[in-house]
Short mmCIF file of C-alpha atoms and ligand atoms in Angstrom, two decimals:
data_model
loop_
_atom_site.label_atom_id
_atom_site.label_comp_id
_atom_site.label_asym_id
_atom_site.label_seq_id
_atom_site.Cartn_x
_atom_site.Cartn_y
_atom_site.Cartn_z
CA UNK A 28 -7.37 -0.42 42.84
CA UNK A 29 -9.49 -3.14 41.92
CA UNK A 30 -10.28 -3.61 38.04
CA UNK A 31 -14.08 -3.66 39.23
CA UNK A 32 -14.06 -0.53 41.25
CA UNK A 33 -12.04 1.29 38.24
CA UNK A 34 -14.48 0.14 35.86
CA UNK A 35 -17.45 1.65 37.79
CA UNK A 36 -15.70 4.89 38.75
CA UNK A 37 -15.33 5.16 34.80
CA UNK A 38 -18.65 3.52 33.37
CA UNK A 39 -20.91 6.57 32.73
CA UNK A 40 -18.11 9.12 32.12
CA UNK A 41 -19.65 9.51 28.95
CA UNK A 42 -23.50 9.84 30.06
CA UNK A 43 -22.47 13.49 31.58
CA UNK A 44 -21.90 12.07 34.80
CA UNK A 45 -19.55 13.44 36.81
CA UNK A 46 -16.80 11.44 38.41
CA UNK A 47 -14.16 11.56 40.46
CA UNK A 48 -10.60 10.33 38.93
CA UNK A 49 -9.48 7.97 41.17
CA UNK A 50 -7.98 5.32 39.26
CA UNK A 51 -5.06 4.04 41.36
CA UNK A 52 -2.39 5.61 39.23
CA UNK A 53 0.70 7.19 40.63
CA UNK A 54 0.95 10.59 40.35
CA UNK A 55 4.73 10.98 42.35
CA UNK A 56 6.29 11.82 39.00
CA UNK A 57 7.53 15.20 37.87
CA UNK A 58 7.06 15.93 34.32
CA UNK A 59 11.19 15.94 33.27
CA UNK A 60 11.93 13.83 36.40
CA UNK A 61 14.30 10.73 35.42
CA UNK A 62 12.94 7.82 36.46
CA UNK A 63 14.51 4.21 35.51
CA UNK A 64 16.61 6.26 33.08
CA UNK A 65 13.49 7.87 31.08
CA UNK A 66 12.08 11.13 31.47
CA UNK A 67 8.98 12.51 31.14
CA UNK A 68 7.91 14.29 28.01
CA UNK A 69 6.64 17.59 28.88
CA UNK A 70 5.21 17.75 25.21
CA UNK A 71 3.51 15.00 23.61
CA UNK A 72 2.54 15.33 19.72
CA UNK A 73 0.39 12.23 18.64
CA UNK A 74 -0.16 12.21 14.93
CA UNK A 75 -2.56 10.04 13.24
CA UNK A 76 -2.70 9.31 10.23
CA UNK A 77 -5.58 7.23 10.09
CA UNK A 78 -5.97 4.46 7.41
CA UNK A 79 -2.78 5.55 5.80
CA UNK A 80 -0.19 2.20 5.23
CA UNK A 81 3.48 1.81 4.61
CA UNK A 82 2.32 2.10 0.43
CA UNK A 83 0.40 5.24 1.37
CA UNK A 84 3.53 6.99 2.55
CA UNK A 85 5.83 5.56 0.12
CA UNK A 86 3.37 6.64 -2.70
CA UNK A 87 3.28 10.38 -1.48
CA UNK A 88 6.83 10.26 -0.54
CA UNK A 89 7.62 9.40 -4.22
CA UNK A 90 5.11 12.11 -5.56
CA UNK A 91 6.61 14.73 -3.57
CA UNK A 92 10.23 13.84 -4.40
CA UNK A 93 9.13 13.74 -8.30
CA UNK A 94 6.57 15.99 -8.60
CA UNK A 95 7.36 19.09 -6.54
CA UNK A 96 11.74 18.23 -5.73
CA UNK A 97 10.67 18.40 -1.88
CA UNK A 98 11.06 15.66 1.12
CA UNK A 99 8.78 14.31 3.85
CA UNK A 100 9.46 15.43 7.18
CA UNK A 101 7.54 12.08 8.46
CA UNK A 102 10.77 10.32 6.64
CA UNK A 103 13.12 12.33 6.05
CA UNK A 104 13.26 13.80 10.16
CA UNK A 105 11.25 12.05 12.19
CA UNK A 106 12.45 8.26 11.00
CA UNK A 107 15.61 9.15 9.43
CA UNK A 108 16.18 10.98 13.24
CA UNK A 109 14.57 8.71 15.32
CA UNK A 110 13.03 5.96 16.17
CA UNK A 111 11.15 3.38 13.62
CA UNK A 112 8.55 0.58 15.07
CA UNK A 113 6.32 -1.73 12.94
CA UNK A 114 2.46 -2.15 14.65
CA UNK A 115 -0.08 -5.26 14.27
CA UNK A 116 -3.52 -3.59 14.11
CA UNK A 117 -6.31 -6.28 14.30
CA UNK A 118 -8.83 -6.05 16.69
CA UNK A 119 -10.03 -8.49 19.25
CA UNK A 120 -12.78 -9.71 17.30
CA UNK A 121 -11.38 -9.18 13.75
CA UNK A 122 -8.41 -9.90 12.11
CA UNK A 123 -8.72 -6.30 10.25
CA UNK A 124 -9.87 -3.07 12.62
CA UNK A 125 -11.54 -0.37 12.73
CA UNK A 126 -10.49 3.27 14.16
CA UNK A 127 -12.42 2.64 17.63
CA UNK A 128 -11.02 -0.77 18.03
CA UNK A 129 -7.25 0.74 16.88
CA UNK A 130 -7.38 3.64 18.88
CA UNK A 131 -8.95 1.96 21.77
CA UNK A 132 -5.78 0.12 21.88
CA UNK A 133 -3.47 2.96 20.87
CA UNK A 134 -4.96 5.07 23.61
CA UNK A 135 -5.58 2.51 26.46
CA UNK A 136 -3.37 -0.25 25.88
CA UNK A 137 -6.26 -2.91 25.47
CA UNK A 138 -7.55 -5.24 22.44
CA UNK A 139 -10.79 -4.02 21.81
CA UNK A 140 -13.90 -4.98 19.28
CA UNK A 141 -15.16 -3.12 16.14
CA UNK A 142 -17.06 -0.72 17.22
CA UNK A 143 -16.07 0.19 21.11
CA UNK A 144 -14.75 3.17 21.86
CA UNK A 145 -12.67 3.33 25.27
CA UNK A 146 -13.94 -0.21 26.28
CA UNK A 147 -11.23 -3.29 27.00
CA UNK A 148 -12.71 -6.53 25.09
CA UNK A 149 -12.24 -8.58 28.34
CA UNK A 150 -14.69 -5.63 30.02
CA UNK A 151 -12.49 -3.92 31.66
CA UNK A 152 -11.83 0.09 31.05
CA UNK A 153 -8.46 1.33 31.24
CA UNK A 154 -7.41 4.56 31.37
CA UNK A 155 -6.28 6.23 28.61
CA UNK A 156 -2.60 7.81 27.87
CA UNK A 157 -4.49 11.49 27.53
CA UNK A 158 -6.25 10.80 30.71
CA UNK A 159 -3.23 10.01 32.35
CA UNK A 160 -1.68 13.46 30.93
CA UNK A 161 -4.79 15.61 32.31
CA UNK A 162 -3.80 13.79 36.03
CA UNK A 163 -0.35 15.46 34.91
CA UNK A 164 -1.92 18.93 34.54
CA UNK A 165 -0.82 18.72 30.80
CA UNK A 166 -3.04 20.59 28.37
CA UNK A 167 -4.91 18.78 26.15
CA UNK A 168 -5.90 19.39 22.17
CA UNK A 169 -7.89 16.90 20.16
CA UNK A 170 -7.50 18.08 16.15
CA UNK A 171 -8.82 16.01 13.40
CA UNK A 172 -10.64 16.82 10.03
CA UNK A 173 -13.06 14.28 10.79
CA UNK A 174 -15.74 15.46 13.00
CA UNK A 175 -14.32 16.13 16.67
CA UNK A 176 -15.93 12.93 17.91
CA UNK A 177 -15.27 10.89 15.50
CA UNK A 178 -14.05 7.12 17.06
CA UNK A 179 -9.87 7.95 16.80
CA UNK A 180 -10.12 11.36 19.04
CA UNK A 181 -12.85 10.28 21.31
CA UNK A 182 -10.53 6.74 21.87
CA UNK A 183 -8.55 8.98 23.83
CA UNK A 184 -11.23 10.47 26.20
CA UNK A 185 -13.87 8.62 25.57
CA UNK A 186 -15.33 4.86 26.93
CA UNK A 187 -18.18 3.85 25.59
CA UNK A 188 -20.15 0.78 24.34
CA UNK A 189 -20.45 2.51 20.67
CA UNK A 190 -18.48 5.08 18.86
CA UNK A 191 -21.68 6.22 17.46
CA UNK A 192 -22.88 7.51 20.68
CA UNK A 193 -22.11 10.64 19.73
CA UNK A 194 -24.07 12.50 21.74
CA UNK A 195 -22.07 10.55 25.23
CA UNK A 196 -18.70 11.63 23.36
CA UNK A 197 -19.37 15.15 22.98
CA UNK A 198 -21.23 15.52 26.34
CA UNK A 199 -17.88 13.64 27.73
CA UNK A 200 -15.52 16.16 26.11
CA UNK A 201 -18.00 18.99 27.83
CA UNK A 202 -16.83 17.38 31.62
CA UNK A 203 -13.53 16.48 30.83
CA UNK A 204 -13.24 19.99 28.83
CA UNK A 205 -10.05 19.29 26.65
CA UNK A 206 -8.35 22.75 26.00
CA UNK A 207 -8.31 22.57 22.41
CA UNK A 208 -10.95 21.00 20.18
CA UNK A 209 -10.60 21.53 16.71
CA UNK A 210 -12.17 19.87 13.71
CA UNK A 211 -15.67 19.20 11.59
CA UNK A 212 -18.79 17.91 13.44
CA UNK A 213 -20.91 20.98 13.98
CA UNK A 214 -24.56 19.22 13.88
CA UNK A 215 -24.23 17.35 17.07
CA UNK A 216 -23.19 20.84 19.05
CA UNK A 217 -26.63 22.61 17.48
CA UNK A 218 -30.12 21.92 19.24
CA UNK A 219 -33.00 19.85 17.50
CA UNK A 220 -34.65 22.60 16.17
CA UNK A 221 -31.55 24.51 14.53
CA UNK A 222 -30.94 23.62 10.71
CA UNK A 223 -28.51 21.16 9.87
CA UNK A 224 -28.61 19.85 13.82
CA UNK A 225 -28.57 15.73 13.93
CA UNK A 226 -29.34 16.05 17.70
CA UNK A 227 -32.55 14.24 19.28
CA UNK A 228 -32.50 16.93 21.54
CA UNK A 229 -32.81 20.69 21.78
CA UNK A 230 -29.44 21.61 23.85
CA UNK A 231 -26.96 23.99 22.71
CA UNK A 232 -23.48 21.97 23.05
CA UNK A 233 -22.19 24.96 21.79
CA UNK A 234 -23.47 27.62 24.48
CA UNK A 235 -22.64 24.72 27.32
CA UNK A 236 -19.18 24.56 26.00
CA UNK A 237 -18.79 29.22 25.98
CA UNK A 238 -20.18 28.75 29.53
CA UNK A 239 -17.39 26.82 30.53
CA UNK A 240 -14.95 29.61 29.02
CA UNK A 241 -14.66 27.97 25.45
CA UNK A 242 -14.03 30.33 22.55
CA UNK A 243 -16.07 29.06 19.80
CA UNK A 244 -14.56 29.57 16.11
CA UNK A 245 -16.44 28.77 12.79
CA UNK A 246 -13.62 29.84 10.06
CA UNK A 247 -9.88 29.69 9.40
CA UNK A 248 -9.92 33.40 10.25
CA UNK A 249 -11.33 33.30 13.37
CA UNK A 250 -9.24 30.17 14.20
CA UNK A 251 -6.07 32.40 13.45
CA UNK A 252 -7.19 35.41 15.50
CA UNK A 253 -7.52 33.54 18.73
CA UNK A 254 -4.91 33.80 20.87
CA UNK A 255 -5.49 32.18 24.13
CA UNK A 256 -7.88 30.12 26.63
CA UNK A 257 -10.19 27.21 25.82
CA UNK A 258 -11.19 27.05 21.90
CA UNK A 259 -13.86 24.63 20.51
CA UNK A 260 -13.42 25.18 16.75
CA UNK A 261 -16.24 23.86 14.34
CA UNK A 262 -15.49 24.18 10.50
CA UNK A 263 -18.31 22.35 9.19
CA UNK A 264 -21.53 20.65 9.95
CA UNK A 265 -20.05 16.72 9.13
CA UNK A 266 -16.38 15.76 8.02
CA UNK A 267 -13.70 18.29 7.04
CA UNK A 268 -13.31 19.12 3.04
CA UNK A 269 -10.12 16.68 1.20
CA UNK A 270 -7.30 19.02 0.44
CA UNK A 271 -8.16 19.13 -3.09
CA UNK A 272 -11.60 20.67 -2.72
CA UNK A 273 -11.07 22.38 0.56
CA UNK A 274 -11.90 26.31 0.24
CA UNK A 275 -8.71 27.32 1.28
CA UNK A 276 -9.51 31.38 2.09
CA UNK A 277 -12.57 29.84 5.00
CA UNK A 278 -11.40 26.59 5.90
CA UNK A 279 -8.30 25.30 7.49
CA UNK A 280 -6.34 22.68 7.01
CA UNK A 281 -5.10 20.05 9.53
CA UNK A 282 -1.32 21.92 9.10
CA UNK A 283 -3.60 25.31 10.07
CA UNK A 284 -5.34 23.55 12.82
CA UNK A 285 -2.13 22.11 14.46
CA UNK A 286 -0.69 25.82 13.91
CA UNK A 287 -3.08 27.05 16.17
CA UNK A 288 -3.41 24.23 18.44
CA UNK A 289 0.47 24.66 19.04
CA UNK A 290 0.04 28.45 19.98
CA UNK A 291 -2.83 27.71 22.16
CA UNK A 292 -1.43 24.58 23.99
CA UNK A 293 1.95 26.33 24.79
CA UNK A 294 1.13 29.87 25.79
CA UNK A 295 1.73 30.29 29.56
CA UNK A 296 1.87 26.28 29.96
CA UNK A 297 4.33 25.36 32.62
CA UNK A 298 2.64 21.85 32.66
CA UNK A 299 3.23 21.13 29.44
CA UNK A 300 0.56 19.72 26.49
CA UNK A 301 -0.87 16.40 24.90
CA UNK A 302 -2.04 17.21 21.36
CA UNK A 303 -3.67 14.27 19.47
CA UNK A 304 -3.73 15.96 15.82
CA UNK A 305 -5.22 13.21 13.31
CA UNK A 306 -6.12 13.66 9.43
CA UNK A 307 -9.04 11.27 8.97
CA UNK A 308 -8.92 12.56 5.33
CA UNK A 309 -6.23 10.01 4.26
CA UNK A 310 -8.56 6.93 5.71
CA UNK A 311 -11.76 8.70 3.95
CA UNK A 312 -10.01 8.83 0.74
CA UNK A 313 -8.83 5.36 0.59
CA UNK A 314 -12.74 4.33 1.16
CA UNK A 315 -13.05 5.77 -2.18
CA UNK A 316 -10.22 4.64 -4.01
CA UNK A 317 -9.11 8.31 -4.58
CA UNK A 318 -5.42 8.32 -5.05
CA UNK A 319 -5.02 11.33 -5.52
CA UNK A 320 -6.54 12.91 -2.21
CA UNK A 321 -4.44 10.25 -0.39
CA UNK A 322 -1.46 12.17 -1.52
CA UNK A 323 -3.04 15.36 -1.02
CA UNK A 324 -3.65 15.10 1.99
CA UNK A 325 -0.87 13.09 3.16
CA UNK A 326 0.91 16.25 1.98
CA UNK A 327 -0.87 18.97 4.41
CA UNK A 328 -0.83 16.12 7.61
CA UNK A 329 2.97 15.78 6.88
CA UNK A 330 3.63 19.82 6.86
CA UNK A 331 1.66 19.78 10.07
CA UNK A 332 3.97 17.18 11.89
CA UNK A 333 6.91 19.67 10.42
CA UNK A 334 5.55 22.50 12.67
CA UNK A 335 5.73 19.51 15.57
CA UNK A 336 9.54 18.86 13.87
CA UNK A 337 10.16 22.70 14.50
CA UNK A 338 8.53 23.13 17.86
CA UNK A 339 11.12 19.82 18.74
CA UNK A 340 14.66 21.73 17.39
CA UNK A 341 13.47 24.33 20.22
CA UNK A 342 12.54 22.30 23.18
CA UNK A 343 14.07 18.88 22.18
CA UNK A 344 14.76 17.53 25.64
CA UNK A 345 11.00 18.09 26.69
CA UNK A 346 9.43 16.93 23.44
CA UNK A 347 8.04 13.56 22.40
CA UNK A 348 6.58 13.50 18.44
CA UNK A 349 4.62 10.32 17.72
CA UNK A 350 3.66 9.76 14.09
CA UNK A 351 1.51 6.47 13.83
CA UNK A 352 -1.53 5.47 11.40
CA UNK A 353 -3.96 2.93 13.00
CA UNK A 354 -4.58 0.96 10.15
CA UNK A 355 -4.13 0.59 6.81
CA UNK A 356 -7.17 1.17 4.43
CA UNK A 357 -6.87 0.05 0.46
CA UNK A 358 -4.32 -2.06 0.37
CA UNK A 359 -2.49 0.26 -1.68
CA UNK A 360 0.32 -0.34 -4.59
CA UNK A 361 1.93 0.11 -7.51
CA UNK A 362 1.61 -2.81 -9.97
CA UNK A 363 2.53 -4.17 -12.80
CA UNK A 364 -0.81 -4.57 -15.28
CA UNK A 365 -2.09 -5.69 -18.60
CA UNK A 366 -2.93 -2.64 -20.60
CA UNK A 367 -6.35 -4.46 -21.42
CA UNK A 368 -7.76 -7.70 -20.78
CA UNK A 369 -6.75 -9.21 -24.90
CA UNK A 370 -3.78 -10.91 -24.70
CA UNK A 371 -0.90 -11.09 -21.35
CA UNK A 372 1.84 -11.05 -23.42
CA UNK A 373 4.67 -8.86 -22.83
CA UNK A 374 3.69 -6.08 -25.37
CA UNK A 375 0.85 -5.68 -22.87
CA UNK A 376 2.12 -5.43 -19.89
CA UNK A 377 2.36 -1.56 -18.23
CA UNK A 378 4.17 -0.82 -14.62
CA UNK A 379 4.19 2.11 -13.02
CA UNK A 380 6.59 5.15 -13.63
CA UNK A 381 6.68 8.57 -13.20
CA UNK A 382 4.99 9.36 -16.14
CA UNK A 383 1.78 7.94 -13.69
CA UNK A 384 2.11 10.80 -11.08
CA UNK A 385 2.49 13.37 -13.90
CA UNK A 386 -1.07 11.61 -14.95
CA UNK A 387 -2.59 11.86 -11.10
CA UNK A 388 -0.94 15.26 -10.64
CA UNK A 389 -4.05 16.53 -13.63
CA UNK A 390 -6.53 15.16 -10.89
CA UNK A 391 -8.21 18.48 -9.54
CA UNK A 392 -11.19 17.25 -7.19
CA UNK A 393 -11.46 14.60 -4.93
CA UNK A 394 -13.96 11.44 -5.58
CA UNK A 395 -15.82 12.32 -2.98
CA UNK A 396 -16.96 15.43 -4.95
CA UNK A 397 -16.97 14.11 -8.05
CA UNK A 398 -19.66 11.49 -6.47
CA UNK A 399 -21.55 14.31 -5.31
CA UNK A 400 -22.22 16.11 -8.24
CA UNK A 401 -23.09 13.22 -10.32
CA UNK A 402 -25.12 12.16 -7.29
CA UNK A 403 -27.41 9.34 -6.68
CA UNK A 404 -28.87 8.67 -10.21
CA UNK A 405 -26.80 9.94 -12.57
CA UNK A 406 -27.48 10.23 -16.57
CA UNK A 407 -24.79 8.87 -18.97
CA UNK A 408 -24.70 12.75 -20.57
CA UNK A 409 -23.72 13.74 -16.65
CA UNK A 410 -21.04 11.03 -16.43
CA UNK A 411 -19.56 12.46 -20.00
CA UNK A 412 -19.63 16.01 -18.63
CA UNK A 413 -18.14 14.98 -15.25
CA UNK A 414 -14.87 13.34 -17.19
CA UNK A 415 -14.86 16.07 -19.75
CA UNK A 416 -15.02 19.11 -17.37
CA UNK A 417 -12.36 16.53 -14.22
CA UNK A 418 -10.93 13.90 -16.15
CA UNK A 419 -9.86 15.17 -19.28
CA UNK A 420 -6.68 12.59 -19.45
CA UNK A 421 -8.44 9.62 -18.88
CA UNK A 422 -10.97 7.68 -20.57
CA UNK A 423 -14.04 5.36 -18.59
CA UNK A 424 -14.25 2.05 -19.71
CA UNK A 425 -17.95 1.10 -20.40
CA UNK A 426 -18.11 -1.55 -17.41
CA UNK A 427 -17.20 1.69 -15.41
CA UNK A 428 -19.61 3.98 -16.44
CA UNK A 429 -22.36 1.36 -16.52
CA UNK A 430 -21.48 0.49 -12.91
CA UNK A 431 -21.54 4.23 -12.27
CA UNK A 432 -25.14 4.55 -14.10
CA UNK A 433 -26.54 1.30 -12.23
CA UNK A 434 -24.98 2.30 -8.74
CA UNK A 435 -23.38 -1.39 -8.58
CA UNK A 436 -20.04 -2.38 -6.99
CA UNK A 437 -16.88 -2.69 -9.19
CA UNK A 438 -15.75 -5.97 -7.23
CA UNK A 439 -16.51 -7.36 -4.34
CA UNK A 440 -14.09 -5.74 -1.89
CA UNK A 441 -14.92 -2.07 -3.50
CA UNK A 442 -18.24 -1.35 -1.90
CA UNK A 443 -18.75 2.04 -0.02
CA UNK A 444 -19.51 4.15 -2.76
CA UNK A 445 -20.12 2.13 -6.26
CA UNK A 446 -19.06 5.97 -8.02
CA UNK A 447 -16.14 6.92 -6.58
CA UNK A 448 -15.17 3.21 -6.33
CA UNK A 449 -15.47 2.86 -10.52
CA UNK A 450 -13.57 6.29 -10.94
CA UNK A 451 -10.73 4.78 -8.86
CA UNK A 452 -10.54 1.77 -10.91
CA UNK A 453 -10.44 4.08 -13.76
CA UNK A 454 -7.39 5.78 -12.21
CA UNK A 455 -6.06 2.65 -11.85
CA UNK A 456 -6.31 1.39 -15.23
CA UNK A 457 -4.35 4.83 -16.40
CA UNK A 458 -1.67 4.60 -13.33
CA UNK A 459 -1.24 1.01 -12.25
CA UNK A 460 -1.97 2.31 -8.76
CA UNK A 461 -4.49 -0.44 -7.65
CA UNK A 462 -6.25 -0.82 -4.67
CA UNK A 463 -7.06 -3.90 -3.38
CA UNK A 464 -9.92 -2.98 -1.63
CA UNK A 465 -12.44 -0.34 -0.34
CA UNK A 466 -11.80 -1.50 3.66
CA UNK A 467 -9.19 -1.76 5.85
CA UNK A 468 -7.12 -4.14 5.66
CA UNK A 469 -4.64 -6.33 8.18
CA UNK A 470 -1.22 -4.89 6.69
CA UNK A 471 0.94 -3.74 9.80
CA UNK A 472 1.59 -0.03 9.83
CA UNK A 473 4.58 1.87 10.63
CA UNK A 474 5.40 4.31 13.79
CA UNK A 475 7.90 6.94 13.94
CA UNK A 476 8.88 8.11 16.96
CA UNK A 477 11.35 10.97 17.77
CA UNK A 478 12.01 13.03 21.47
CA UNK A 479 11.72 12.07 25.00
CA UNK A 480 11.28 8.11 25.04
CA UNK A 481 10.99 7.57 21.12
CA UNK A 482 13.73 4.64 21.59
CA UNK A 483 10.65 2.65 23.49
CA UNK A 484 8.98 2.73 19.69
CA UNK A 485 11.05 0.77 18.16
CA UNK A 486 10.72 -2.77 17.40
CA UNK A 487 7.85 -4.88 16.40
CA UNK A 488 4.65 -4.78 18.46
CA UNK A 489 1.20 -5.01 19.02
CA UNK A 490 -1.76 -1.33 18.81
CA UNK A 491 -1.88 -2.52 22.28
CA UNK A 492 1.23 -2.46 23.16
CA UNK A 493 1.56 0.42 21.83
CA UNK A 494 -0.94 2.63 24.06
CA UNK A 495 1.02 0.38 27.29
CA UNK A 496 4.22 1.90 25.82
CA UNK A 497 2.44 5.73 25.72
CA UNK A 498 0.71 5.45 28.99
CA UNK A 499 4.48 4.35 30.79
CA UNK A 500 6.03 7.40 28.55
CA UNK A 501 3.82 9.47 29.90
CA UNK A 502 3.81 7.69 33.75
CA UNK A 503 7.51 8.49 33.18
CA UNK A 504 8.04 4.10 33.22
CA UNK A 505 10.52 2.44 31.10
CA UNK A 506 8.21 0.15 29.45
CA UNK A 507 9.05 -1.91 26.48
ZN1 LIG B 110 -11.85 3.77 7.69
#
């Protein structure tokens, strides 16, 4: 088909429209069928963990291994097992990305700006890997802690000019009606004149979504009860809780999510699944210079991929497991540091050790909250209560707290949140874990690929040719 006809056959998928799918594709292929010596995964696991780079996972590795004696099943199986490729992440426009522009690519196999979701930078739209799975008859899940249409799942469905047109993404996950959608996001599903709604207008998403046979969950009880059929879960009205605050009786985690996305996507499924399970929580936390959330939840996102690991010993010839981040956010790493800024001689010098992790393992909320409840003018007495009643180890150095009292940046690179930011710093100063910055940066981040055409993972490529490499797993092509 002509790239002009494809691109109006898919321009308004997001605007409710419906279209037909006729995008040219073969569809000859039987999932499992050999073809050019690969076969077709009949389940496909793509794990995201977004913003997280090769420092993020060595630094929770490390923790884990020190600080609880256990492994990392993203290392220790999945790598050690399979297959290991190195990814360039910038976008077409910027040297670093953001997740539309990374997942765009990831998802489609196309450089993409900042900012568009589903859309090629040359204007084109290409079809997305998932898409290509639905033409398969797979099932599909989209599971994040972000809100459900956040830019990295809606990449995978979505194309549209902005990933803030929310309303397009959730009205296109309505008509292409994945089978599981599990995450935070609930104000864009509730009509005008609900509280807490951030619609402009007064539909009920979440009534148009039960009439098209969607069970609709609200809690991690409800979310373990269901057993079957279509399931939009919504566990709170913006972005999932971190790990470390997360109420862990009511809300699940991304390891409880992919539980029950696994149950769901496999009973009576001869066709087989595509479940996109991301935490956004890693990326979120690295805004905020919060190391210990990164390792958090780096922790639950890694036992969720072990449930993938498991599912994989039982159906290994049928299974594909992709763990990938789209960027790295931070730029994360230990260091070696001057105690204070007097002298840099050798008698103050300080490197990292485990002594530091025993330091961030007293860390017992996340930045994010600890921002909140000093919120946007705080008083020097709330500041002292804040590290008396969090930070009991640690003491704020007066540049800190003043930046903290005046709401002003710590650097120039640390911008998105002048409190958190200044607590990080502090963290830093006590652990010689320093972040180079609050945004994402250009480092390349690592893939890990294990099952059913893993092997074409390896190596050192492009986010684009990445989602070429998914789309011919899935085509059942030998692409690499
Ligand atoms: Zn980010």
């Amino acid at each position: 088909m002509q790239k002009s006809l494809r691109m109006i056959l898919l321009t308004g998928f997001c605007n409710g429209a419906i279209v037909l799918l006729v995008l040219g594709y073969p569809r000859s292929l039987a999932i499992g069928q050999a073809v050019t010596g690969s076969a077709i995964p009949k389940y496909v696991f793509m794990f995201l963990s977004d913003g997280a780079g090769m420092t993020h996972l060595e630094i929770a590795r490390q923790y884990r291994k020190h600080i609880y004696n256990e492994g990392m099943v993203i290392v220790d199986k999945i790598m050690k097992e399979g297959s290991v490729g190195v990814m360039t992440t910038h976008a077409a426009n910027s040297l670093s990305t953001d997740s539309a522009a990374a997942a765009t690519a990831m998802a489609s196999g196309c450089k993409a700006n900042i900012g568009a979701l589903g859309m090629c930078a040359d204007g084109t739209v290409a079809v997305s890997a998932m898409e290509l799975a639905r033409r398969r008859g797979m099932k599909l899940g989209l599971i994040t802690n972000s809100t459900v249409y956040d830019a990295s799942p809606a990449a995978f469905v979505c194309h549209v000019a902005h990933r803030k047109d929310y309303l397009g993404i959730v009205n296109r996950y309505l008509e292409m009606a994945p089978d599981v959608i599990l995450g935070g996001g609930s104000e864009q599903f509730m009509p005008k004149g609900q509280e807490g709604s951030r619609r402009n207008d007064e539909t009920d998403m979440i009534a148009a979504f039960e009439k098209k046979n969607y069970r609709h969950v609200g809690n991690k009880e409800e979310l373990a009860r269901v057993s079957k059929g279509k399931v939009l879960g919504l566990f709170s009205r913006f972005d999932m809780s971190m790990e470390l605050d997360r109420d862990k009786q009511s809300e699940p985690s991304v390891y409880d999510m992919a539980s029950a996305a696994i149950r769901l996507l496999h009973e009576q499924n001869p066709r087989g699944f595509f479940a996109f399970i991301e935490s956004e929580n890693i990326d979120s936390a690295s805004h905020l210079s919060d190391i210990a959330s990164v390792i958090h939840d780096y922790r639950e996102f890694d036992r969720a991929v072990g449930l993938a690991y498991e599912f994989y010993k039982k159906f290994p010839r049928e299974t594909l497991i992709l763990v990938a981040s789209d960027h790295d956010t931070g730029g994360l790493g230990f260091t070696r540091a001057l105690r204070d800024l007097t002298s840099t001689e050798n008698d103050n010098l300080v490197t990292g050790t485990v002594a530091d992790f025993k330091k961030i393992q007293t860390i017992g909320i996340s930045l994010q909250k600890a921002s909140s409840i000093l919120g946007r003018s705080p008083t020097a007495e709330a500041v002292d209560n804040l590290m008396r009643d969090y930070f009991p180890g640690f003491t704020l150095a007066p540049e800190y707290k003043e930046a903290i009292l005046k709401r002003q940046p710590v650097s120039r690179t640390v911008l998105l949140d002048p409190t958190a930011n200044a607590l990080g710093m502090m963290i830093a100063n006590h652990t010689q874990v320093y972040w180079q910055t609050s945004e994402h940066t250009n480092q390349p981040v690592l893939v890990a690929a294990l099952g059913v055409g893993a092997e074409t993972f390896k190596g050192y490529y492009d986010n684009a040719d990445f989602g070429k490499k998914l789309k011919a797993v899935i085509e059942g092509k030998n692409h690499r």
